[in-house]
Tab-separated table of C-alpha atoms in Angstrom:
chain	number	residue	atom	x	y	z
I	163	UNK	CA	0.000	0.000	0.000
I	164	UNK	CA	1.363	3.474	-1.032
I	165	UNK	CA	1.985	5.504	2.077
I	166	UNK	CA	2.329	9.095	-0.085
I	167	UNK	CA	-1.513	10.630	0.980
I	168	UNK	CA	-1.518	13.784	2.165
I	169	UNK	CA	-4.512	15.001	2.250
I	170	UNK	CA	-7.923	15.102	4.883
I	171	UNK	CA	-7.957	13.110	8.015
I	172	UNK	CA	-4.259	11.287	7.171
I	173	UNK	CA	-2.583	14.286	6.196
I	174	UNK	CA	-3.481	16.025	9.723
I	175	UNK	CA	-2.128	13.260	11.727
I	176	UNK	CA	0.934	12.901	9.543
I	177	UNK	CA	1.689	16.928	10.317
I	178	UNK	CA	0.436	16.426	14.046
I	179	UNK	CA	1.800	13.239	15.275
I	180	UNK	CA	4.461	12.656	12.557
I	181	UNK	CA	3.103	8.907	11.768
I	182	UNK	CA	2.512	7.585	8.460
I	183	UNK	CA	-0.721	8.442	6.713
I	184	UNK	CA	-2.983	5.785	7.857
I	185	UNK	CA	-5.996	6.184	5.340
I	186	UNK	CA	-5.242	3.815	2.316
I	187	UNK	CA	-3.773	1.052	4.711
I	188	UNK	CA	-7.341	1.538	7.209
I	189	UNK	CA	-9.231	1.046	3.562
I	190	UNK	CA	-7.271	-2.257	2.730
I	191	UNK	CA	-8.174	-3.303	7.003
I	192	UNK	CA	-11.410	-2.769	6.404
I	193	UNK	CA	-11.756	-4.817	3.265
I	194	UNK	CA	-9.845	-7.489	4.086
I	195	UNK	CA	-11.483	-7.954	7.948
I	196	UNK	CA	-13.540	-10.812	9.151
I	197	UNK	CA	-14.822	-9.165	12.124
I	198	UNK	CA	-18.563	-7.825	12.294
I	199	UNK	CA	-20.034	-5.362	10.893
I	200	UNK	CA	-20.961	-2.761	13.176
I	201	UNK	CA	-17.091	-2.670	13.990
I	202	UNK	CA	-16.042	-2.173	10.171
I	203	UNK	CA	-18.449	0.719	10.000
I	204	UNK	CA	-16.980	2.084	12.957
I	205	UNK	CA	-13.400	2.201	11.603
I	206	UNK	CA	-14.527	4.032	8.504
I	207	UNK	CA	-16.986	6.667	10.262
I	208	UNK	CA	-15.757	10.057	9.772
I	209	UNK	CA	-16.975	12.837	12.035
I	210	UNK	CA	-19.523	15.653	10.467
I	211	UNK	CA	-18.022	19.107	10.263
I	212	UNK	CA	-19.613	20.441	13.640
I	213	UNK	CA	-17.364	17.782	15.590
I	214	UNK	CA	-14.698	20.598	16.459
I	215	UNK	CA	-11.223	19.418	16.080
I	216	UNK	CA	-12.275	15.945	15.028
I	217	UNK	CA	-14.517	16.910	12.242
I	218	UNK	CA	-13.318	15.415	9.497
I	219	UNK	CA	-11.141	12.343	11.155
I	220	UNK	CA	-12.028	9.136	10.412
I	221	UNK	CA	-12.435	6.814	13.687
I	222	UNK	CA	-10.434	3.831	12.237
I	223	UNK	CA	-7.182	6.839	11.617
I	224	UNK	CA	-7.244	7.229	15.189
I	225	UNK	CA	-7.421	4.090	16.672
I	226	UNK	CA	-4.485	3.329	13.981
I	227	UNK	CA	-2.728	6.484	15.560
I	228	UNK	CA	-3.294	5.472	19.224
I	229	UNK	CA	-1.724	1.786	17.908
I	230	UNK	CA	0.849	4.204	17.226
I	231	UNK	CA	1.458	5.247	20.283
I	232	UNK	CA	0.388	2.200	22.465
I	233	UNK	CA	3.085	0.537	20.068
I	234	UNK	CA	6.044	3.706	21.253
I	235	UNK	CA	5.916	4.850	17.658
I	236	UNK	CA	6.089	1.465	15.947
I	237	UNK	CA	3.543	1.916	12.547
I	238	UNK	CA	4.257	-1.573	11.318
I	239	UNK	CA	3.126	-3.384	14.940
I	240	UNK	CA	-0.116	-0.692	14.828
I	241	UNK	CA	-0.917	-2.158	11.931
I	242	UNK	CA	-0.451	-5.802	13.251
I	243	UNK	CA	-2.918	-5.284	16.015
I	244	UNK	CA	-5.135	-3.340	14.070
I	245	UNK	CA	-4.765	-6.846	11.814
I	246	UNK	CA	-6.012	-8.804	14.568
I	247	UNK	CA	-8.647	-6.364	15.729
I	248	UNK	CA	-10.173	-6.636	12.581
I	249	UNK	CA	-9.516	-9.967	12.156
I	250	UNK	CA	-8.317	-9.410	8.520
I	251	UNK	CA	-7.528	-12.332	6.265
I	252	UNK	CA	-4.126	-11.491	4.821
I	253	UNK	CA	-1.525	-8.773	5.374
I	254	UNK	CA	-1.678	-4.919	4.671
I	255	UNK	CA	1.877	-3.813	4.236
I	256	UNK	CA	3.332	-0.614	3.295
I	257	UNK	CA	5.578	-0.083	0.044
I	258	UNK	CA	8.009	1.849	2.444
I	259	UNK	CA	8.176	3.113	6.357
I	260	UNK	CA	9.701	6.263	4.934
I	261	UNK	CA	7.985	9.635	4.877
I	262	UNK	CA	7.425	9.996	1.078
I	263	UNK	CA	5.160	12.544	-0.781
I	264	UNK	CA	4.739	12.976	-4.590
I	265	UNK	CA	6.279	14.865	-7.508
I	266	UNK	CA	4.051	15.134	-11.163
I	267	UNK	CA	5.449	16.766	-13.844
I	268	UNK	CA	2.330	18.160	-16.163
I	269	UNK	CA	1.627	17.952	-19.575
I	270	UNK	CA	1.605	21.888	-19.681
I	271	UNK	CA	4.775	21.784	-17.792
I	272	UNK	CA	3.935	22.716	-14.148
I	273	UNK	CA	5.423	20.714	-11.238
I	274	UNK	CA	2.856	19.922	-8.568
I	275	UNK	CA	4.189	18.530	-5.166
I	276	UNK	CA	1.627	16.645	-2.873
I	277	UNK	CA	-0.695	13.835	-3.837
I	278	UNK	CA	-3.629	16.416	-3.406
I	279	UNK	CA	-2.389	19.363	-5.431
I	280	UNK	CA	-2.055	17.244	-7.884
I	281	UNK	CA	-5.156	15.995	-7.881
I	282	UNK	CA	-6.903	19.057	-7.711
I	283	UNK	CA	-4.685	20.836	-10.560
I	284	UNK	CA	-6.239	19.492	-13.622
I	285	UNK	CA	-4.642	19.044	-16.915
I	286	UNK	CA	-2.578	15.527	-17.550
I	287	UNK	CA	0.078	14.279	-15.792
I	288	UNK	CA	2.938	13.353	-17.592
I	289	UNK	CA	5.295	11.764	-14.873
I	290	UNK	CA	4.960	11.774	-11.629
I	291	UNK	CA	8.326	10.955	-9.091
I	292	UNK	CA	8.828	10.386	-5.481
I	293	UNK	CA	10.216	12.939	-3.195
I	294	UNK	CA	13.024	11.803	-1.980
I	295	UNK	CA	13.599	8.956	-4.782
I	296	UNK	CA	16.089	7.270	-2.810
I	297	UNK	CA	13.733	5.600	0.099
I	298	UNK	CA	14.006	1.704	1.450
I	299	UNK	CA	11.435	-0.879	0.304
I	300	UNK	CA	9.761	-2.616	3.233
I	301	UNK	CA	11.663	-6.169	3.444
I	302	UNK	CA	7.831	-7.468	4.027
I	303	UNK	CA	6.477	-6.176	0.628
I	304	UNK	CA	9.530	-7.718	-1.195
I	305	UNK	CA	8.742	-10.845	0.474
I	306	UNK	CA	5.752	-11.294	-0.310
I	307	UNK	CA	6.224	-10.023	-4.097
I	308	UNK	CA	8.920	-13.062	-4.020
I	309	UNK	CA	6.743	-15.564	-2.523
I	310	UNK	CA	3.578	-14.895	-4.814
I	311	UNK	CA	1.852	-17.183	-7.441
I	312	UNK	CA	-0.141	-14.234	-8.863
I	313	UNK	CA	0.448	-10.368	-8.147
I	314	UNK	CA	-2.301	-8.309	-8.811
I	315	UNK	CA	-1.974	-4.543	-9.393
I	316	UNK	CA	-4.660	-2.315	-9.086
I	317	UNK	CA	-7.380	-1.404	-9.340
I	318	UNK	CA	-7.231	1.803	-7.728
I	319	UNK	CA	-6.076	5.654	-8.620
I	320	UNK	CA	-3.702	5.098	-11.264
I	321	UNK	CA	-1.285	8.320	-10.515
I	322	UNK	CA	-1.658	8.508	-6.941
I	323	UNK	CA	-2.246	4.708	-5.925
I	324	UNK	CA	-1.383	1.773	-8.122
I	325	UNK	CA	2.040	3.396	-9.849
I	326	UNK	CA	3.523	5.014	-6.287
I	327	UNK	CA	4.568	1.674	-4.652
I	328	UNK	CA	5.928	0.960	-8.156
I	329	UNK	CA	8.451	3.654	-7.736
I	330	UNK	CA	10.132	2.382	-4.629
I	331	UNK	CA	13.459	1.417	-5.308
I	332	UNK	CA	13.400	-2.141	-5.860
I	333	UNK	CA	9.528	-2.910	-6.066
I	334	UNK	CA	9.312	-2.864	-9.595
I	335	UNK	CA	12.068	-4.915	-10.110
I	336	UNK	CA	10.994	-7.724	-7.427
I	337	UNK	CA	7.913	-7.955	-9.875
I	338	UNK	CA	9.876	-8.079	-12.945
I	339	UNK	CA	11.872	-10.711	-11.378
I	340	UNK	CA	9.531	-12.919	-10.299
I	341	UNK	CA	7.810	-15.752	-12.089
I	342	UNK	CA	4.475	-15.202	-10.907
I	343	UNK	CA	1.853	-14.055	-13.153
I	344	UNK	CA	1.346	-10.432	-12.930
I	345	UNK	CA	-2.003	-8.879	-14.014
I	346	UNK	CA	-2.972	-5.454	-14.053
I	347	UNK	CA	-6.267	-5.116	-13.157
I	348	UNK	CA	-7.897	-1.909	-14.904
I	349	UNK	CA	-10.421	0.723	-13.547
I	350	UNK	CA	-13.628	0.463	-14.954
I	351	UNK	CA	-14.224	4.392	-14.862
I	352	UNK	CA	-12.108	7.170	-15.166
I	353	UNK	CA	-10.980	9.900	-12.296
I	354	UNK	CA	-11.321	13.199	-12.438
I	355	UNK	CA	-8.521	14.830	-12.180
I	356	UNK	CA	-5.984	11.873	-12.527
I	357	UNK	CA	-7.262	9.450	-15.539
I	358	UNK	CA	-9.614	11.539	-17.638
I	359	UNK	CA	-10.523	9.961	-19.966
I	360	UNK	CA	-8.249	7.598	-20.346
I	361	UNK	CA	-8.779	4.263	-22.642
I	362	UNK	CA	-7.779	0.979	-20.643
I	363	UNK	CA	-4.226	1.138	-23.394
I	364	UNK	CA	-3.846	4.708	-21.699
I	365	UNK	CA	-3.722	3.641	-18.318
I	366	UNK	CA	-0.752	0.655	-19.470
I	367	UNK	CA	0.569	3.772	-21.267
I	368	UNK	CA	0.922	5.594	-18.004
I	369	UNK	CA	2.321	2.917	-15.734
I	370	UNK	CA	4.732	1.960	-18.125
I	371	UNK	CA	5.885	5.063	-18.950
I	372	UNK	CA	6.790	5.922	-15.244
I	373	UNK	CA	8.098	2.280	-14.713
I	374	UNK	CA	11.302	0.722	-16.286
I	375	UNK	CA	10.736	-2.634	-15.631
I	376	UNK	CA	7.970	-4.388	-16.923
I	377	UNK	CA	5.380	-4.779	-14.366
I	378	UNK	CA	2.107	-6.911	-16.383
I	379	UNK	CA	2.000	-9.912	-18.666
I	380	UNK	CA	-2.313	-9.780	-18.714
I	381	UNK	CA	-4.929	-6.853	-18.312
């Protein structure tokens, strides 16, 4: 999971606590977890605007941030017992433990820094980058790329989702490398903002074009 969002409830606790944005990696809990219902819907409430200084936060961010600190600072044993509080089937791993954000390069030639701003800036995106490049891989997402009979990428926002974990030095390549089949699994709508648009080619087009290894053998 891509640890670059940086925007809304995440993006607050990243600047307040200095943890790793916990949204995308509470999404991938929640749809992975075996545990009732009425306790999914309670990790992915988000209080109403007139909530004061928790309007806007998103329940299952801060019991991930109080993992956080019940863990002294530890994201990756958060998200282990937010695993088993859940009861998810599978693992939710991050591409990286650094602090990352992004990097596009437009069409019209504007550079956009943040995964929000460059969202919200319409026109095309032409590359996008990591800032810094240079970050570690988390050993556990290499494993598991090693150990797989079938990696699946995608579906999910092409520029700000699916092609970030790609660009962590040495992902890409662990896919290339392995001898699993890998299958790209294609929206089936566009995003404003990010794949308008776009034919199903277009979005190989983009991943490709940011990625020097070869990442799918099927769509």
């Amino acid at each position: 999971v891509a640890v670059t969002d940086d925007g809304g409830s995440s993006g607050r606790l990243v600047q307040e606590m200095g943890i790793l944005p916990p949204g995308d990696m509470r999404n991938c809990l929640v749809a992975l977890a075996d545990a009732e219902r009425d306790l999914t819907d309670l990790f992915q409430h988000r209080f109403k605007n007139e909530a004061g200084s928790l309007s806007g936060h998103s329940i299952g961010n801060l019991l991930i941030a109080a993992l956080v600190q019940q863990s002294d600072g530890d994201f990756e044993q958060a998200l282990k017992r937010a695993s088993n509080v859940l009861a998810i089937r599978g693992r939710v791993v991050p591409s990286t433990l650094s602090h990352v954000s992004l990097r596009a390069l437009m069409e019209d030639g504007r550079e956009i820094c943040g995964e929000t701003k460059i969202v919200e800036a319409g026109g095309r995106i032409q590359r996008i980058f990591l800032d810094p490049v240079d970050v570690e891989p988390h050993p556990e997402a290499l494993e598991a790329i090693r150990d797989a009979d079938l990696i699946a990428i995608g579906p999910g926002s092409v520029y700000t989702s699916v092609i970030p974990n790609l660009l962590v030095p040495g992902i890409a390549e662990a896919i290339a490398e392995s001898e699993a089949i890998k299958a790209y699994v294609c929206n089936v709508m566009t995003q404003p903002g990010e794949s308008d648009s776009f034919s199903a080619a277009e979005h190989i087009v983009a991943l490709q074009a940011n990625i020097a290894s070869r990442v799918c053998d099927v769509v």
